[in-house]
Short mmCIF file of C-alpha atoms in Angstrom, two decimals:
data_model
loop_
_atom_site.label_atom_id
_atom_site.label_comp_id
_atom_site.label_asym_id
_atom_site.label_seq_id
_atom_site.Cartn_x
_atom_site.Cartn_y
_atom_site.Cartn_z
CA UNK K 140 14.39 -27.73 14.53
CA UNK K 141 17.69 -28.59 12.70
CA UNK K 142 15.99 -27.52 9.33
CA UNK K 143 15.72 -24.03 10.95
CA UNK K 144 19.15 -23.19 10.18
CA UNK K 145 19.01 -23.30 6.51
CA UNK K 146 15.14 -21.65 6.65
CA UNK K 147 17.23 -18.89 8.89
CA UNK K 148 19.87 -17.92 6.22
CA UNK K 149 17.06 -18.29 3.24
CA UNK K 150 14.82 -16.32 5.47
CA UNK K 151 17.79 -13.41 6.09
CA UNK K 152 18.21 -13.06 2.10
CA UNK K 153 14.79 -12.27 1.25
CA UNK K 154 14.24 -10.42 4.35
CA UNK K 155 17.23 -8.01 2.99
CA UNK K 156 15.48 -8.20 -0.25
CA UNK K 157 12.44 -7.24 0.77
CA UNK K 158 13.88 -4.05 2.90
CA UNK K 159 15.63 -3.04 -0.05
CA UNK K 160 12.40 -3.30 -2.28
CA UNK K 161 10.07 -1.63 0.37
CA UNK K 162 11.78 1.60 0.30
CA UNK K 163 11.35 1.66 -3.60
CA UNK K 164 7.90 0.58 -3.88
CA UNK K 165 5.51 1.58 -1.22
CA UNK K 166 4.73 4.53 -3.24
CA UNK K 167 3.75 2.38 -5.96
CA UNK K 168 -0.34 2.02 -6.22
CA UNK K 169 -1.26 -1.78 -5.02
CA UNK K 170 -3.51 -2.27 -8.27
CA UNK K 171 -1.07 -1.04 -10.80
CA UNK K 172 -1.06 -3.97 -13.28
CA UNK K 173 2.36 -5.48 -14.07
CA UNK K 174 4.85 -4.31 -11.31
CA UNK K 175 8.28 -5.18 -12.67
CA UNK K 176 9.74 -8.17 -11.76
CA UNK K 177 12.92 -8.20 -13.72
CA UNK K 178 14.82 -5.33 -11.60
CA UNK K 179 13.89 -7.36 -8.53
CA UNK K 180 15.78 -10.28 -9.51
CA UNK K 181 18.94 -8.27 -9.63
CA UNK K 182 18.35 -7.49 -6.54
CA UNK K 183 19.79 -10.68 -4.54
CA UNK K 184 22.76 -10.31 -6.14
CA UNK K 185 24.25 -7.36 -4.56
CA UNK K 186 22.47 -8.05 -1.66
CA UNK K 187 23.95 -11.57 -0.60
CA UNK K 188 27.42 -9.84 -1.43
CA UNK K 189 26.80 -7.88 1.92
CA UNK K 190 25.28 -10.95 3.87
CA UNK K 191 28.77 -12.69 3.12
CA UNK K 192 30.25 -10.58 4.86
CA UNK K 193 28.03 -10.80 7.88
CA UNK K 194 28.79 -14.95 7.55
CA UNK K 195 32.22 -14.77 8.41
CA UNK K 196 32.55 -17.77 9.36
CA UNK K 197 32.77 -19.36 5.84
CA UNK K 198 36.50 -19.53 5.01
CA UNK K 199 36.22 -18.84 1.50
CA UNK K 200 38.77 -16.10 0.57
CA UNK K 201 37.66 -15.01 -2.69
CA UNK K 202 34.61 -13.91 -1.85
CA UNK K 203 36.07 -11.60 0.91
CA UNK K 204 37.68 -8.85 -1.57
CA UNK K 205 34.72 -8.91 -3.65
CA UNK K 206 32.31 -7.70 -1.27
CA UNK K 207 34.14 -5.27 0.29
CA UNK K 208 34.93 -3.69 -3.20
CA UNK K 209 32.29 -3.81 -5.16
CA UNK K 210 29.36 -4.02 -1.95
CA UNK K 211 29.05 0.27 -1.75
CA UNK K 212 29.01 0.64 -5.63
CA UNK K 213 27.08 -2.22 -6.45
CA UNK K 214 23.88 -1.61 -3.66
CA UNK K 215 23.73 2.15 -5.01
CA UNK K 216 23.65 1.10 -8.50
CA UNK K 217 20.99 -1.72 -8.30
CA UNK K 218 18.38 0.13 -6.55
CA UNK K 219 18.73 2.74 -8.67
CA UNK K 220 17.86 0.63 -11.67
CA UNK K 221 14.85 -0.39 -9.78
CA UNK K 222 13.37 3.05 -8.23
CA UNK K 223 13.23 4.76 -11.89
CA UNK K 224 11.47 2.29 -13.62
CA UNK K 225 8.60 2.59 -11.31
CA UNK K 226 9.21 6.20 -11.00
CA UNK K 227 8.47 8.02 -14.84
CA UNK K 228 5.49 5.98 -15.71
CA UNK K 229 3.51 5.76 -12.02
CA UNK K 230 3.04 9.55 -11.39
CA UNK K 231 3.98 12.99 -12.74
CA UNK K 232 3.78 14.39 -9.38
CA UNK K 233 7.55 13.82 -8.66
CA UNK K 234 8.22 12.00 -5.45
CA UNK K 235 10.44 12.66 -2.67
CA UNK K 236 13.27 9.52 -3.82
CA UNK K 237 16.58 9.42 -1.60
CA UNK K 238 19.10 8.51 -3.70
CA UNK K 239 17.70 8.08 -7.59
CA UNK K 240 17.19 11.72 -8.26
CA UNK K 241 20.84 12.00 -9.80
CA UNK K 242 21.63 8.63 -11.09
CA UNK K 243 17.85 8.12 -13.05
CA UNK K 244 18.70 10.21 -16.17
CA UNK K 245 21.97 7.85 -16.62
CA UNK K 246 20.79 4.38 -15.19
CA UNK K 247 17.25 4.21 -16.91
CA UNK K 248 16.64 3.53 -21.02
CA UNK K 249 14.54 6.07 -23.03
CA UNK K 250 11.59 5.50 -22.61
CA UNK K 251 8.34 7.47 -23.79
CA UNK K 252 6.03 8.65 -21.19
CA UNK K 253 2.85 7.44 -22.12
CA UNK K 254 0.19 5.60 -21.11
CA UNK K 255 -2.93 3.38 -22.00
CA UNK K 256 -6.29 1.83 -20.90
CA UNK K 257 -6.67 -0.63 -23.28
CA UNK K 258 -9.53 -3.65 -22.59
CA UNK K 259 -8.84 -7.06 -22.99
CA UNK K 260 -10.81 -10.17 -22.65
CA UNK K 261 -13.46 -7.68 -21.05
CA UNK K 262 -11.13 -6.35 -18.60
CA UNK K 263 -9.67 -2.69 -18.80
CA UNK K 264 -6.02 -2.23 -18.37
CA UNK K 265 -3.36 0.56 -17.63
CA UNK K 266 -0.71 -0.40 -19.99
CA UNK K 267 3.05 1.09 -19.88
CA UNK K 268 5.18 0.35 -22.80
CA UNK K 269 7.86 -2.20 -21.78
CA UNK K 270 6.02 -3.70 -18.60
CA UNK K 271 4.41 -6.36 -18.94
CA UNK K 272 0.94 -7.69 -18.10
CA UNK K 273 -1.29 -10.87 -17.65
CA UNK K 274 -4.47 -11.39 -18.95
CA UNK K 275 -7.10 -14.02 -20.05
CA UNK K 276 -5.93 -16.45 -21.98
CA UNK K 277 -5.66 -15.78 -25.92
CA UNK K 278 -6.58 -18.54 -27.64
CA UNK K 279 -4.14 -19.78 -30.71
CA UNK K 280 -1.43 -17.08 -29.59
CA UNK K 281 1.85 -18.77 -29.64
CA UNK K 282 5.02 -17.43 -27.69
CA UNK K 283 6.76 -14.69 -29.73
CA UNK K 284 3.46 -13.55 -31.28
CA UNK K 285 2.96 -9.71 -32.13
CA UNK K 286 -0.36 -8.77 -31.47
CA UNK K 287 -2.37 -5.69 -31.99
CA UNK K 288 -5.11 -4.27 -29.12
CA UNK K 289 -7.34 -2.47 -31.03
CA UNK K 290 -9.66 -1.28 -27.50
CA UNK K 291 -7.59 1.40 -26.56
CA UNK K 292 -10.09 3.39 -24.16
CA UNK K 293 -8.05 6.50 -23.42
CA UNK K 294 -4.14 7.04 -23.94
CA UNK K 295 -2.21 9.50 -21.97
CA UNK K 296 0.78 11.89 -21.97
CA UNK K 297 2.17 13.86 -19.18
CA UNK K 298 0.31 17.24 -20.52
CA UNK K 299 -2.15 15.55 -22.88
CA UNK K 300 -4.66 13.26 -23.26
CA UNK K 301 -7.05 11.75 -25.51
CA UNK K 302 -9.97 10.52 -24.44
CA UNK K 303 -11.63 8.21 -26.52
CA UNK K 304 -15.59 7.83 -27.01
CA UNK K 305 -15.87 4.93 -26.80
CA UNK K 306 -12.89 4.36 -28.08
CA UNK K 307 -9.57 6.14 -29.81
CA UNK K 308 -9.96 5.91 -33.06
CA UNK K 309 -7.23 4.33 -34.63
CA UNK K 310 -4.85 4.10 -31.52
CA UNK K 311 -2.75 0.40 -31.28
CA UNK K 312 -1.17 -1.17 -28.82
CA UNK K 313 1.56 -3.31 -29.70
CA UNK K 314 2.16 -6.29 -27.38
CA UNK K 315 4.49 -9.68 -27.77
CA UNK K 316 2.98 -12.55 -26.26
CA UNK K 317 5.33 -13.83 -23.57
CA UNK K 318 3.86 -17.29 -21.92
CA UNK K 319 0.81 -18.94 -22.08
CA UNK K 320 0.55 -20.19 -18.33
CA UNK K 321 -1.47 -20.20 -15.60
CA UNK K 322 -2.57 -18.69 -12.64
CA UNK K 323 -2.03 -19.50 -9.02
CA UNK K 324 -4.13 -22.35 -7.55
CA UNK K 325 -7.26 -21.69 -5.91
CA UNK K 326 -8.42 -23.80 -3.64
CA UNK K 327 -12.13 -23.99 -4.25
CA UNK K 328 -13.97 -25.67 -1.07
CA UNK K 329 -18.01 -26.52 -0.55
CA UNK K 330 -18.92 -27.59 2.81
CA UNK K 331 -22.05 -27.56 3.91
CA UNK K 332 -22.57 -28.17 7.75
CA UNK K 333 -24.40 -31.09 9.17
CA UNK K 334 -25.08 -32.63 6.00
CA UNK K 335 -21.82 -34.51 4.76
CA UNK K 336 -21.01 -32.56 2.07
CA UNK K 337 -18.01 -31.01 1.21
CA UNK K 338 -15.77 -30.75 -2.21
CA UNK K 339 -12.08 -29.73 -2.39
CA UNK K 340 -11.65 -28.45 -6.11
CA UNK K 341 -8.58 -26.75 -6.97
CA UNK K 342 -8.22 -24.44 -10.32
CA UNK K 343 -5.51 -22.91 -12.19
CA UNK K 344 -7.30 -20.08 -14.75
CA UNK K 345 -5.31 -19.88 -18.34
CA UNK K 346 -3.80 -16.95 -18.39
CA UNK K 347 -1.37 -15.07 -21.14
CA UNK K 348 1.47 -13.03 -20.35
CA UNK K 349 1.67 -10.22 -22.63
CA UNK K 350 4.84 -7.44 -22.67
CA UNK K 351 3.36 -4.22 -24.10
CA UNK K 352 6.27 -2.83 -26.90
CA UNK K 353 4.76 0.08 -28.06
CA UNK K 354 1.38 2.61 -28.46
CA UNK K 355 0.74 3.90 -31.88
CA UNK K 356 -1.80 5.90 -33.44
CA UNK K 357 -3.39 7.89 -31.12
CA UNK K 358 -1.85 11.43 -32.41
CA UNK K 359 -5.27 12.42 -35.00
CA UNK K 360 -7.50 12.02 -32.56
CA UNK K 361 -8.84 15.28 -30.83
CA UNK K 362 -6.76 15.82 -28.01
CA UNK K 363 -6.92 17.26 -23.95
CA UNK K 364 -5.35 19.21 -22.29
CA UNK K 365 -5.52 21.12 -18.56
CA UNK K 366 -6.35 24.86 -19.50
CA UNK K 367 -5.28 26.33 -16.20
CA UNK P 206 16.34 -48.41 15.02
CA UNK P 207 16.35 -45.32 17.30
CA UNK P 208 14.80 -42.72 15.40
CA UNK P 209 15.86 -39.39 17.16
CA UNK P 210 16.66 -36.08 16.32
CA UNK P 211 20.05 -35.80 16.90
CA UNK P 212 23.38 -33.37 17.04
CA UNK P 213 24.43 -35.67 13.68
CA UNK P 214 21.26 -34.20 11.94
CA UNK P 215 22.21 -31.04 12.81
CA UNK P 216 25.49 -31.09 11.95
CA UNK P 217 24.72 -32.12 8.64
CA UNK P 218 21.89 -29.98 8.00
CA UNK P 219 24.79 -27.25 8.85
CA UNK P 220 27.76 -28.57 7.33
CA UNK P 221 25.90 -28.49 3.72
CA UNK P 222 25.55 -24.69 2.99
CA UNK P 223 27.96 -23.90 0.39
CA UNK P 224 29.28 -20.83 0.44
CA UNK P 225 29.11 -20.81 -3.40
CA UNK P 226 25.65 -21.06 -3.07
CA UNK P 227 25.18 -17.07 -2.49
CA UNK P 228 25.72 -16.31 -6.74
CA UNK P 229 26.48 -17.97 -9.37
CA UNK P 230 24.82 -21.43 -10.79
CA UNK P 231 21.67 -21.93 -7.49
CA UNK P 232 19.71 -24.40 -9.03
CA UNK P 233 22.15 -27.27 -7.91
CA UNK P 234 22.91 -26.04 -4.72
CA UNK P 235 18.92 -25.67 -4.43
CA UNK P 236 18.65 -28.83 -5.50
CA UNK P 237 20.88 -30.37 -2.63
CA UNK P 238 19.36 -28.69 -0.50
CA UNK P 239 15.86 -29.37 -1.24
CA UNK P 240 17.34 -33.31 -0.71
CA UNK P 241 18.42 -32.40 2.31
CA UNK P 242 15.24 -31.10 3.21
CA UNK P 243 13.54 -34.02 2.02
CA UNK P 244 15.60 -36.87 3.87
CA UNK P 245 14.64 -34.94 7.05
CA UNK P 246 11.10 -34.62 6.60
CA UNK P 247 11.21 -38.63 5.93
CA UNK P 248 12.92 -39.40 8.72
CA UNK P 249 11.04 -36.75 10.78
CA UNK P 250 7.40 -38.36 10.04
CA UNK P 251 9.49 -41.76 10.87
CA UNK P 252 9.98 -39.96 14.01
CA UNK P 253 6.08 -39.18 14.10
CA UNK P 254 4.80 -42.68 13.41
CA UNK P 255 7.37 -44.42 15.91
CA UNK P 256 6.37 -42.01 18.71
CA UNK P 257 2.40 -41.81 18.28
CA UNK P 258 1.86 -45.49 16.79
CA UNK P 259 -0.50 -44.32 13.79
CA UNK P 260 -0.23 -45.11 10.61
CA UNK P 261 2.24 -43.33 7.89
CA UNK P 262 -0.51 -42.12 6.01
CA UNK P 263 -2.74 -40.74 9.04
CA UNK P 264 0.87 -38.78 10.29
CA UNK P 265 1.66 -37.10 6.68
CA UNK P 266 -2.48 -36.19 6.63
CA UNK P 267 -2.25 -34.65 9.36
CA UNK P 268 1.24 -33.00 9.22
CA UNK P 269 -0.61 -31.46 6.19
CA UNK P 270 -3.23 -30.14 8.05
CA UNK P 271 -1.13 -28.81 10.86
CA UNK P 272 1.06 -27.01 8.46
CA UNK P 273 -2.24 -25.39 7.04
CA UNK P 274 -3.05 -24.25 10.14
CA UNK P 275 0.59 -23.42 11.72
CA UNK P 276 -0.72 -19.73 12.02
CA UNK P 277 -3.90 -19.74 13.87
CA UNK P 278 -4.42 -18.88 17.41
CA UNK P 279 -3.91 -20.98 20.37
CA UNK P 280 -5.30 -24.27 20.30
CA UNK P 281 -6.48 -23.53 16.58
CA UNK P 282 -2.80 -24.83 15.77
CA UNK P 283 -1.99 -27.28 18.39
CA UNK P 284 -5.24 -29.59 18.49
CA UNK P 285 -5.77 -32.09 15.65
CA UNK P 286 -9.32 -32.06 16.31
CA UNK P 287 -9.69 -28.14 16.17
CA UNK P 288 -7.07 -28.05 13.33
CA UNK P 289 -9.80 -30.06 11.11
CA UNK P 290 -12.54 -27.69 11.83
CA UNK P 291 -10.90 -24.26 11.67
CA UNK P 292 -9.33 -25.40 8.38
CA UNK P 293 -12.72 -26.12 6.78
CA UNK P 294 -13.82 -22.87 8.25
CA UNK P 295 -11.03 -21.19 6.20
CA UNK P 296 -11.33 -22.61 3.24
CA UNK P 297 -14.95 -21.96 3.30
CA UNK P 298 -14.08 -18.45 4.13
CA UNK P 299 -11.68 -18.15 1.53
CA UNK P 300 -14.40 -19.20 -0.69
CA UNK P 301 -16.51 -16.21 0.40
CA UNK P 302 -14.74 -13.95 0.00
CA UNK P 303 -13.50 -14.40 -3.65
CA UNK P 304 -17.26 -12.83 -3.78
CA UNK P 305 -16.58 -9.92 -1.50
CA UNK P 306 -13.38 -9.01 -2.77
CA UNK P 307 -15.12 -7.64 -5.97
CA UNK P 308 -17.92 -5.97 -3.43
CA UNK P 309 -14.93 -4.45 -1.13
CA UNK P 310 -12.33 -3.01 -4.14
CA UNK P 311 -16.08 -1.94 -6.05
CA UNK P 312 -16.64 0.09 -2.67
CA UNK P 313 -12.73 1.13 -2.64
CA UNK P 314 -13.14 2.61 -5.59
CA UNK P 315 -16.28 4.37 -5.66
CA UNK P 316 -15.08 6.25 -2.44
CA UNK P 317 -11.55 7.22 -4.29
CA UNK P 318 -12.40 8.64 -7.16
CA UNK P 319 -15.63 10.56 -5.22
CA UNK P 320 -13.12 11.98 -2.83
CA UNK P 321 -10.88 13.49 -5.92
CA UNK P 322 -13.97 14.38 -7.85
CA UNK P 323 -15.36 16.61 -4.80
CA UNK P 324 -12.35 18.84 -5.09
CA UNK P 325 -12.66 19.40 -8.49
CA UNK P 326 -15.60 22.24 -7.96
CA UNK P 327 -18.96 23.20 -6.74
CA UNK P 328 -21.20 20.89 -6.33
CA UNK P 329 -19.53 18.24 -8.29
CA UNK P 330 -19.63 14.40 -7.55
CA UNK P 331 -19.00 10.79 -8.29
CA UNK P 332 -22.59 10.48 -9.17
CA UNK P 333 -22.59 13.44 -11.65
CA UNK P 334 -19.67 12.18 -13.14
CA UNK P 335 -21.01 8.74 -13.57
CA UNK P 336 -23.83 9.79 -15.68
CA UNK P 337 -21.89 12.29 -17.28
CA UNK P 338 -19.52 9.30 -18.50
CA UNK P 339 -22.67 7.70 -19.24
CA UNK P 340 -23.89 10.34 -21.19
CA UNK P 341 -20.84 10.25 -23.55
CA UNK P 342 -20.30 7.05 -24.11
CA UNK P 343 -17.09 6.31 -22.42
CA UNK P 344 -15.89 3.08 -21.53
CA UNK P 345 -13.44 3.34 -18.62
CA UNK P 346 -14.31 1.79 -15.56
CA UNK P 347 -14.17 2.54 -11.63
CA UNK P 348 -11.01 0.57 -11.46
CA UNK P 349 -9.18 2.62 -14.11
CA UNK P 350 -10.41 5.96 -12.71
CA UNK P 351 -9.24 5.36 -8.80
CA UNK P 352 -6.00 3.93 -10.62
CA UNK P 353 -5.87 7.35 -12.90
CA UNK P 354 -7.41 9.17 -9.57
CA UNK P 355 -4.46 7.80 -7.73
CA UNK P 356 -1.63 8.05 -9.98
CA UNK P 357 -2.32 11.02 -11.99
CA UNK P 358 -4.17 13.41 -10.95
CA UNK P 359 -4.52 15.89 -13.85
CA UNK P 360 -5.54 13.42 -16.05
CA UNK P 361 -8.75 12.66 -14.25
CA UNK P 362 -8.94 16.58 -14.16
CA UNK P 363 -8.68 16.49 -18.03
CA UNK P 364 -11.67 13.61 -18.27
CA UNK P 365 -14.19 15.50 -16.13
CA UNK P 366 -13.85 18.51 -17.81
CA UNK P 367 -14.33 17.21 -20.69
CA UNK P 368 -17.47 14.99 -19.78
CA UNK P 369 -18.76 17.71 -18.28
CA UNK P 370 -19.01 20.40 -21.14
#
């Protein structure tokens, strides 16, 4: 098909963006809640720089010197700025990571090492500071809204944690309220056989998107740690 | 008018990648090219209607349905007849298993955190732990424990030892 050869070169970028993403994140736990999205979009970038160069046939001279200079140093620094955001807040246990060992302390913001279970619209939640997260949809939140989660279930440290019963007493999550947007469609589809009946419903659930700024307030309560 | 895929197609299809297109602004070269894409699949379906003598609406209806199906097995993908059924059978499906996902990641969990918990000590397990959790009125739920179980090991160390005194 003629339209293949535009599918091909689309398909060749995000195949290069996914091998550069799979080596970063197949440690990463498939339920963790808000896998960051922002580092990946950086990703492209560097990325197309080298598939240029595979093009050659596209006479277009600037390009040419850019790749070749910038191609090494850019493709070590971008991944870099991916691989250590995951890295701090997923595990303690420190995994074997080819090339971010060196370059995390310098590439990656401070950033505390704590984490939360906080429950929202009846759902519990790992929360990182900084990542973001979506949830049920909070009605009369606008965009750019602070809000305070009061349900914080348990909030953790790399030595210590406190455990609350129910709940920590006290403890705050601090969140901005991103978008108020919806989910994916699902195609929702009766059919019952034999009988002539079928109904093709589609919904989009409201959902909130919700970046998590800080955790406050935990540092009275009682807490935990690993007496070995 | 002869409505064939030809080299012209192609070629123009071809001719209109920018190289530009790789960084920079990529909405408006995505936006030409999403045209381009469109004035094919127009004059494709053209193609369609000339060639099979059905209607335009019956050919997009079931372009649709093929492209649903484009992934199944054998004549699953080929036949329009099959196409109609199997795609009713996976929607239906689908539908299912919206139910069964909550069953199946319930069941994920359950097994996860049982297989840390056994290695904690003697004779400790998921089901002591459960009613220990009960027992002090914590709130965290399967999911977050094969998540902690997962991720952090000590920390689920730190809650059962503490449920359990």
């Amino acid at each position: 098909m003629a339209s293949s050869a535009t599918f091909s070169t689309l398909v060749l970028s995000s195949s290069f963006a996914t091998q550069c993403n799979v080596s970063n994140r197949h440690h990463q736990s498939c339920f963790l809640s808000s896998p960051p999205k922002i580092p990946i979009f950086s990703i492209p970038k560097p990325v197309s720089l080298k598939l240029t160069s595979l093009l050659s046939k596209t006479p277009t001279f600037f390009t040419i010197p850019k790749s070749s200079e910038s191609d090494a140093a850019v493709v070590d620094v971008e991944p870099d700025n991916v691989e250590p955001e995951p890295e701090p807040e997923a595990a303690p246990e420190p995994e074997p990571e080819p090339a971010s060992v060196v370059e995390a302390s310098k590439e990656e913001p401070k950033r505390e090492e704590i984490f939360a279970v906080v429950m929202i619209g009846g759902r519990q939640y790992i929360v990182f500071p900084g990542r973001y997260l979506y949830t049920q949809r909070l009605k009369g939140a606008n965009v750019n809204d602070k809000i305070v989660l009061n349900k914080v279930l348990l909030v953790g440290t790399k030595t210590t944690t406190y455990i609350g019963k129910p709940v920590v007493t006290n403890a705050a999550v601090h969140a901005v309220v991103e978008e108020q947007g919806l989910n994916p469609k699902v195609v929702v589809f009766k059919y019952k056989k034999k009988k002539n009946y079928r109904r093709n419903i589609g919904h989009r659930q409201p959902n909130t998107r919700i970046r998590i700024t800080g955790i406050t307030g935990y540092q009275d309560y009682p807490a935990v740690t690993l007496e070995s | 008018m002869q409505c064939t895929k030809n080299a012209c197609t192609i070629i123009r299809i071809m001719i209109h990648q920018p190289a530009s297109s790789f960084y920079g602004a990529r909405t408006r070269e995505f936006i030409l090219e999403s045209e381009e894409l469109l004035k094919l699949h127009k004059s494709l379906t053209r193609v369609y209607v000339q060639r099979t003598g059905k209607p335009l609406w019956v050919v997009l209806k079931t372009r649709k349905e093929i492209l649903f199906a484009s992934n199944f097995r054998g004549a699953h993908s080929r036949l329009t007849l099959t196409i109609t059924q199997q795609r009713i059978r996976a929607l239906v499906f689908a539908h299912w298993d919206k139910d069964r996902k909550k069953r199946d990641f319930g069941h994920l969990w359950i097994t996860q955190i049982n297989a840390v918990i056994s290695g904690v000590g003697v004779s400790y397990s998921y089901s002591r732990l459960i009613h220990n959790l009960y027992k002090k009125q914590l709130l965290l739920n399967r999911k977050i424990f094969a998540q902690i179980a997962i991720s952090n090991r000590n920390c689920l160390y730190m809650i059962s030892n503490e449920i359990r005194k």
